[in-house]
mmCIF file with all atom_site columns, C-alpha atoms in Angstrom:
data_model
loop_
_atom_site.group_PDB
_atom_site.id
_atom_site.type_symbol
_atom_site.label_atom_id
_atom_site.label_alt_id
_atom_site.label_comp_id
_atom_site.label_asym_id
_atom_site.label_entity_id
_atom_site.label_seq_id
_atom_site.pdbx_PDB_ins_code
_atom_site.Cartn_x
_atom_site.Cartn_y
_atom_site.Cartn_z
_atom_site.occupancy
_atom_site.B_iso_or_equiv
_atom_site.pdbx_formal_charge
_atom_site.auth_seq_id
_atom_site.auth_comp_id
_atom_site.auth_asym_id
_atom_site.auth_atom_id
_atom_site.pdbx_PDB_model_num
ATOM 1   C CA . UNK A 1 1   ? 36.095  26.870  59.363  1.00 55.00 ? 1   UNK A CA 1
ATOM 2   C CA . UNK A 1 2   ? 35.431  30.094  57.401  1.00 77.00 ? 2   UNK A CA 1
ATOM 3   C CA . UNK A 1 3   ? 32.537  30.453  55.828  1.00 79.00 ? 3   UNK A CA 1
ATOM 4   C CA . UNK A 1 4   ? 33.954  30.660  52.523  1.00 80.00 ? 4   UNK A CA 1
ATOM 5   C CA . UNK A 1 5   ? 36.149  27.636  52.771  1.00 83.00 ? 5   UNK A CA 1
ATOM 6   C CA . UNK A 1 6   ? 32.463  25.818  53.803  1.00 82.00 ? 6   UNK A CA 1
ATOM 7   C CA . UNK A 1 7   ? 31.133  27.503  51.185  1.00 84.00 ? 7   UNK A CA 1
ATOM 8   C CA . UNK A 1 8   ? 33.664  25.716  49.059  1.00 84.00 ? 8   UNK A CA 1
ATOM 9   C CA . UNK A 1 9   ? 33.704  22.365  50.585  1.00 85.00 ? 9   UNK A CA 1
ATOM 10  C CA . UNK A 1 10  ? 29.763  22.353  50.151  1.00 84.00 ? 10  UNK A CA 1
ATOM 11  C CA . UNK A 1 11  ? 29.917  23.074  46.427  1.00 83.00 ? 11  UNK A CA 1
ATOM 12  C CA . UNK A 1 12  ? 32.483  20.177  46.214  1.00 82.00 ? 12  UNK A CA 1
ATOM 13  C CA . UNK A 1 13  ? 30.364  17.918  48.008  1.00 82.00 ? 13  UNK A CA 1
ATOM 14  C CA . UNK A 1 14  ? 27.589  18.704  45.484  1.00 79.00 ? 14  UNK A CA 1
ATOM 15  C CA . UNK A 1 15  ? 29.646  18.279  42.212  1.00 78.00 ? 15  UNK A CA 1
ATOM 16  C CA . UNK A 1 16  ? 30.964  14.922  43.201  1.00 77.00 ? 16  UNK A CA 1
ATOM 17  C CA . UNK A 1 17  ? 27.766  13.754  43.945  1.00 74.00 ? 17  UNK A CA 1
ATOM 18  C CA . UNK A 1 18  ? 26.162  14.756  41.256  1.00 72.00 ? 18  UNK A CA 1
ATOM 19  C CA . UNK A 1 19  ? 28.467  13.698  38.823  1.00 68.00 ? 19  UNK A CA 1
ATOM 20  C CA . UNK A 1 20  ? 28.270  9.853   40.422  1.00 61.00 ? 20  UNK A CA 1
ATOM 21  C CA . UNK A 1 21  ? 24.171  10.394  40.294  1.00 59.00 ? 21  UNK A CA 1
ATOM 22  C CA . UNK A 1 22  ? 24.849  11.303  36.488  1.00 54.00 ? 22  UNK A CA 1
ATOM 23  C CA . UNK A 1 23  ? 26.710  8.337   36.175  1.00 55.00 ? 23  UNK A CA 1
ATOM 24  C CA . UNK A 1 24  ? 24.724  5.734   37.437  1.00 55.00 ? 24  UNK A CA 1
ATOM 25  C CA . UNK A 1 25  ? 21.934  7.595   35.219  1.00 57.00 ? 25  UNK A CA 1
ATOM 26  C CA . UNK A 1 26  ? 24.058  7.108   32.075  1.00 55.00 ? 26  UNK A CA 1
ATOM 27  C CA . UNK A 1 27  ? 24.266  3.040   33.149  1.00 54.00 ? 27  UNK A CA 1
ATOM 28  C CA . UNK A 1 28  ? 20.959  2.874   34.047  1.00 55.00 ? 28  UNK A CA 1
ATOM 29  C CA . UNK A 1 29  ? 20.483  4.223   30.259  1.00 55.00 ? 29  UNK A CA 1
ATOM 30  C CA . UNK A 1 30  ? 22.996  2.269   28.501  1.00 55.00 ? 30  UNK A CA 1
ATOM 31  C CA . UNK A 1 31  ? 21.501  -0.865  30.513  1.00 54.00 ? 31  UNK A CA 1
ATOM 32  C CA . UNK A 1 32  ? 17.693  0.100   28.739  1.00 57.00 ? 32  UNK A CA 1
ATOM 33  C CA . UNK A 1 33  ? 18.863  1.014   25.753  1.00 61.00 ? 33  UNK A CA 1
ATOM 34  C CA . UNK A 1 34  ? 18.730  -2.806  24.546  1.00 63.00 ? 34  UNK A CA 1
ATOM 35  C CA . UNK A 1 35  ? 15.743  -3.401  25.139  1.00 71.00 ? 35  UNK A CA 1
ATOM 36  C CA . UNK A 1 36  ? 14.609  -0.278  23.494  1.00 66.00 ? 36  UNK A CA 1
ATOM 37  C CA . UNK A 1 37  ? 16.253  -1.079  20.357  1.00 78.00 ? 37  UNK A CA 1
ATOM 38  C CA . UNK A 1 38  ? 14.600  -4.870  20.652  1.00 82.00 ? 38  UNK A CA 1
ATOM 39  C CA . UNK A 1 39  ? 11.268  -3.433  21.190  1.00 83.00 ? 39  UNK A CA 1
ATOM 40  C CA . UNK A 1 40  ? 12.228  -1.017  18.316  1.00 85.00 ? 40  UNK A CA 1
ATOM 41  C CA . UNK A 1 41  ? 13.183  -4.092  15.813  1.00 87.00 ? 41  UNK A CA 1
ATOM 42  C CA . UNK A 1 42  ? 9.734   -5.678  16.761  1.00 89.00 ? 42  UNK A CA 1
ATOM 43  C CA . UNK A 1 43  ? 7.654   -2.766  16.085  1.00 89.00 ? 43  UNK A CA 1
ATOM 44  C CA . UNK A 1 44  ? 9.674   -2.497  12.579  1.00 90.00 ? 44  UNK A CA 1
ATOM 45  C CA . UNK A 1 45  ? 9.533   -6.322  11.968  1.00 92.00 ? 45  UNK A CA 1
ATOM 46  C CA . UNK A 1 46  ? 5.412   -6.227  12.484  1.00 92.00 ? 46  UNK A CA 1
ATOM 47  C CA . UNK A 1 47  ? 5.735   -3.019  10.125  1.00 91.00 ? 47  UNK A CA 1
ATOM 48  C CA . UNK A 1 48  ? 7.329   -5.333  7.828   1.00 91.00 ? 48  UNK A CA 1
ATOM 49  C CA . UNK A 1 49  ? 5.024   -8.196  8.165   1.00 91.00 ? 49  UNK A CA 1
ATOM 50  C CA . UNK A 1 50  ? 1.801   -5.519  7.753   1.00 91.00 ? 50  UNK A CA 1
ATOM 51  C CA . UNK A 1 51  ? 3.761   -4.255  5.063   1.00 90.00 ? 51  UNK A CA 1
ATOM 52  C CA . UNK A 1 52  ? 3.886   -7.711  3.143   1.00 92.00 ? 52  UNK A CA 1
ATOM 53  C CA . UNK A 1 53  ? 0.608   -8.440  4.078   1.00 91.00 ? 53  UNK A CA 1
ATOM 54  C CA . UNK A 1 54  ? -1.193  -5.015  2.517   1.00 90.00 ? 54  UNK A CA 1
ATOM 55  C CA . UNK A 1 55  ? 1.058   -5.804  -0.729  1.00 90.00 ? 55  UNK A CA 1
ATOM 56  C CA . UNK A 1 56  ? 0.300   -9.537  -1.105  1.00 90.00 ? 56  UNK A CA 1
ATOM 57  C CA . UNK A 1 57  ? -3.528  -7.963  -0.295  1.00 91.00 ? 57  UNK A CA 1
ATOM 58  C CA . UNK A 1 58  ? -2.557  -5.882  -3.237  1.00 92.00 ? 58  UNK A CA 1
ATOM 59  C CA . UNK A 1 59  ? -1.609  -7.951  -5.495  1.00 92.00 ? 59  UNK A CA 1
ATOM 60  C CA . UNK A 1 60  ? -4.149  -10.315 -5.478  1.00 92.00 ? 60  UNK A CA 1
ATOM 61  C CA . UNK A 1 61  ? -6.896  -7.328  -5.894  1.00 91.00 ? 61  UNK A CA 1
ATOM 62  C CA . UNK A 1 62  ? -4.367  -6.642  -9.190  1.00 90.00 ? 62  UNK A CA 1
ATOM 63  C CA . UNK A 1 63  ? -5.072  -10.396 -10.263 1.00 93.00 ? 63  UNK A CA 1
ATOM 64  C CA . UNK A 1 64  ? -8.806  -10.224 -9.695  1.00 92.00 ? 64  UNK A CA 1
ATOM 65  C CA . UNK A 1 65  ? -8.983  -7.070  -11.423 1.00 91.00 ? 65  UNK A CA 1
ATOM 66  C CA . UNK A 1 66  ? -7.011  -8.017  -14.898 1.00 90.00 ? 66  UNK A CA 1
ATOM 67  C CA . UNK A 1 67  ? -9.200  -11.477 -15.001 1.00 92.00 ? 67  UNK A CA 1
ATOM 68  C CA . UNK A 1 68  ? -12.475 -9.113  -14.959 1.00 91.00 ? 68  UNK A CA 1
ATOM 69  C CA . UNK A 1 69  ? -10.618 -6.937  -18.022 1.00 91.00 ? 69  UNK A CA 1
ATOM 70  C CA . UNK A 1 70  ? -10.053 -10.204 -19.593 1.00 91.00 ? 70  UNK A CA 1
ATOM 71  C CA . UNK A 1 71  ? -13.869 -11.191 -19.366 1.00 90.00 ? 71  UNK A CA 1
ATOM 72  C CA . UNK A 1 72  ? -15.160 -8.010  -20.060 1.00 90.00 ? 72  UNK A CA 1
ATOM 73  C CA . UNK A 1 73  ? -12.623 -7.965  -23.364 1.00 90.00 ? 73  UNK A CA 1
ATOM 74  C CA . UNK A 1 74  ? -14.200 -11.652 -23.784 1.00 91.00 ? 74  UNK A CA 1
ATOM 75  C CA . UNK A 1 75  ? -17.591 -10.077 -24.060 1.00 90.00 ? 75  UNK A CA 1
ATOM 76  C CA . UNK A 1 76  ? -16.828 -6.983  -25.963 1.00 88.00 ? 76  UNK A CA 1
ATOM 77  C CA . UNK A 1 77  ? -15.355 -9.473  -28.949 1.00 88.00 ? 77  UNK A CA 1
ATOM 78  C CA . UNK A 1 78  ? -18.500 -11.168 -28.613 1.00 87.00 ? 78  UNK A CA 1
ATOM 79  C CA . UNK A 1 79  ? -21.080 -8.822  -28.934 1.00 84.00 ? 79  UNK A CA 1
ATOM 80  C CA . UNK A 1 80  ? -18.786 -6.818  -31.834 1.00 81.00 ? 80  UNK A CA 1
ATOM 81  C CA . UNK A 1 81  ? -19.518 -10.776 -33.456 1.00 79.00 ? 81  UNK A CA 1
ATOM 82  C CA . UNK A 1 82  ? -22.591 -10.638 -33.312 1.00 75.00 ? 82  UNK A CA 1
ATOM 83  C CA . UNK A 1 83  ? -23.631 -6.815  -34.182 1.00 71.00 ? 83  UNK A CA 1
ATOM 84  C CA . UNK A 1 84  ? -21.630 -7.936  -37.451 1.00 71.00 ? 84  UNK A CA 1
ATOM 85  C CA . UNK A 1 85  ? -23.819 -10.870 -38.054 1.00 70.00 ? 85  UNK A CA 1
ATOM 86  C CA . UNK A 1 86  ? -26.892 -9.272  -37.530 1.00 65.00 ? 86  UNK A CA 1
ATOM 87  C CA . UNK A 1 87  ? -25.787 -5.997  -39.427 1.00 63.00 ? 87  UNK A CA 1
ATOM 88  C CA . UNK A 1 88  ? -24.984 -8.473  -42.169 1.00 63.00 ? 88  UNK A CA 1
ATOM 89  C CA . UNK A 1 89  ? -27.985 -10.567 -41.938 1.00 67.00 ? 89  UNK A CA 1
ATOM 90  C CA . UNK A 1 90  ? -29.808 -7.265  -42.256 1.00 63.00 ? 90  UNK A CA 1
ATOM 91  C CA . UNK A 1 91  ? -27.990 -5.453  -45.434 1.00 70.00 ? 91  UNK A CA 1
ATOM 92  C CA . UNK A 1 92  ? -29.075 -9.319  -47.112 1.00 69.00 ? 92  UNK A CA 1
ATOM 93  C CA . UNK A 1 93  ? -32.530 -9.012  -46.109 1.00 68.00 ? 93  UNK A CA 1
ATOM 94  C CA . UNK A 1 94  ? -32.634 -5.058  -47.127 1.00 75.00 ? 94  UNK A CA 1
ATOM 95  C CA . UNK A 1 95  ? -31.004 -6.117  -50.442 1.00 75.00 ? 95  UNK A CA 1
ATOM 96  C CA . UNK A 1 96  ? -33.656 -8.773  -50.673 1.00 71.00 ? 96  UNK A CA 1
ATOM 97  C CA . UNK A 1 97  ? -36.331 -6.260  -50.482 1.00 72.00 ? 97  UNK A CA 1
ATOM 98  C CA . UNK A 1 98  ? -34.825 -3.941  -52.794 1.00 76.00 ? 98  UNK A CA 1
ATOM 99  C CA . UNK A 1 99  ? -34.939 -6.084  -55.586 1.00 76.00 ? 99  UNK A CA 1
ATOM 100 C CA . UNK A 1 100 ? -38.841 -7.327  -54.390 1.00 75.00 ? 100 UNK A CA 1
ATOM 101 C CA . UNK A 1 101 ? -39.131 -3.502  -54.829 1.00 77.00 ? 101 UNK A CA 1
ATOM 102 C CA . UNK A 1 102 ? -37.729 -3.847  -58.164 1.00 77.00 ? 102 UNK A CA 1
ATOM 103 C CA . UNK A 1 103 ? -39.430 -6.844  -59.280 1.00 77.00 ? 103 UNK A CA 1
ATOM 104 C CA . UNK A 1 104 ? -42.850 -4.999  -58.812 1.00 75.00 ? 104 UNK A CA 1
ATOM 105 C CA . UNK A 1 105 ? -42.141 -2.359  -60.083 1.00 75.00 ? 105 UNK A CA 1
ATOM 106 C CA . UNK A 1 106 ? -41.165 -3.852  -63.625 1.00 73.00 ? 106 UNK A CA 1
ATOM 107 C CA . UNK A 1 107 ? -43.920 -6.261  -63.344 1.00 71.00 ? 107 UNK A CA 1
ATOM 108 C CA . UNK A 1 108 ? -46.451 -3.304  -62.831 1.00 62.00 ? 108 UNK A CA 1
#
């Protein structure tokens, strides 16, 4: 044989078999390739499930927080109750005085 016609047979050799090794490579793939996407849908199902977990989390901070504002509104009413009380019980006992004030003087 010549050496270019070996030459030739040689590189034929090579691109069949590399072609079958890319082959079997591409099966070998599409054979994985399920149970990457299955491990894929697990990791985005427990995403999911963390997911619903941080917002249920979330909401019941939400809850606990609007109960406080509803206390602390509660106590704000309150004590604007009773600053008006004792403002009022204290323009009586002012106007009280005033006319003791009075009272002495047109006595003296």
């Amino acid at each position: 044989m010549s050496r270019p016609m070996l030459l030739v047979f040689l590189l034929l050799i090579l691109i069949i078999t590399s072609q079958f090794e890319w082959r079997q490579q591409l099966v070998v793939d599409i054979d994985t390739n399920p149970s990457v996407t299955q491990k894929q849908q697990q990791i985005s199902r427990r995403e999911e499930a963390v997911k619903e977990k941080i917002i249920l989390s979330q909401e019941k901070n939400i809850q606990r927080l609007n109960e406080v504002v509803r206390s602390l509104q509660q106590q704000l009413l309150q004590c604007k109750g009773n600053n008006k009380t004792t403002n009022g019980t204290a323009s009586h006992l002012t106007e009280h005085v005033i006319e003791l004030e009075r009272q002495q003087i047109l006595e003296d």
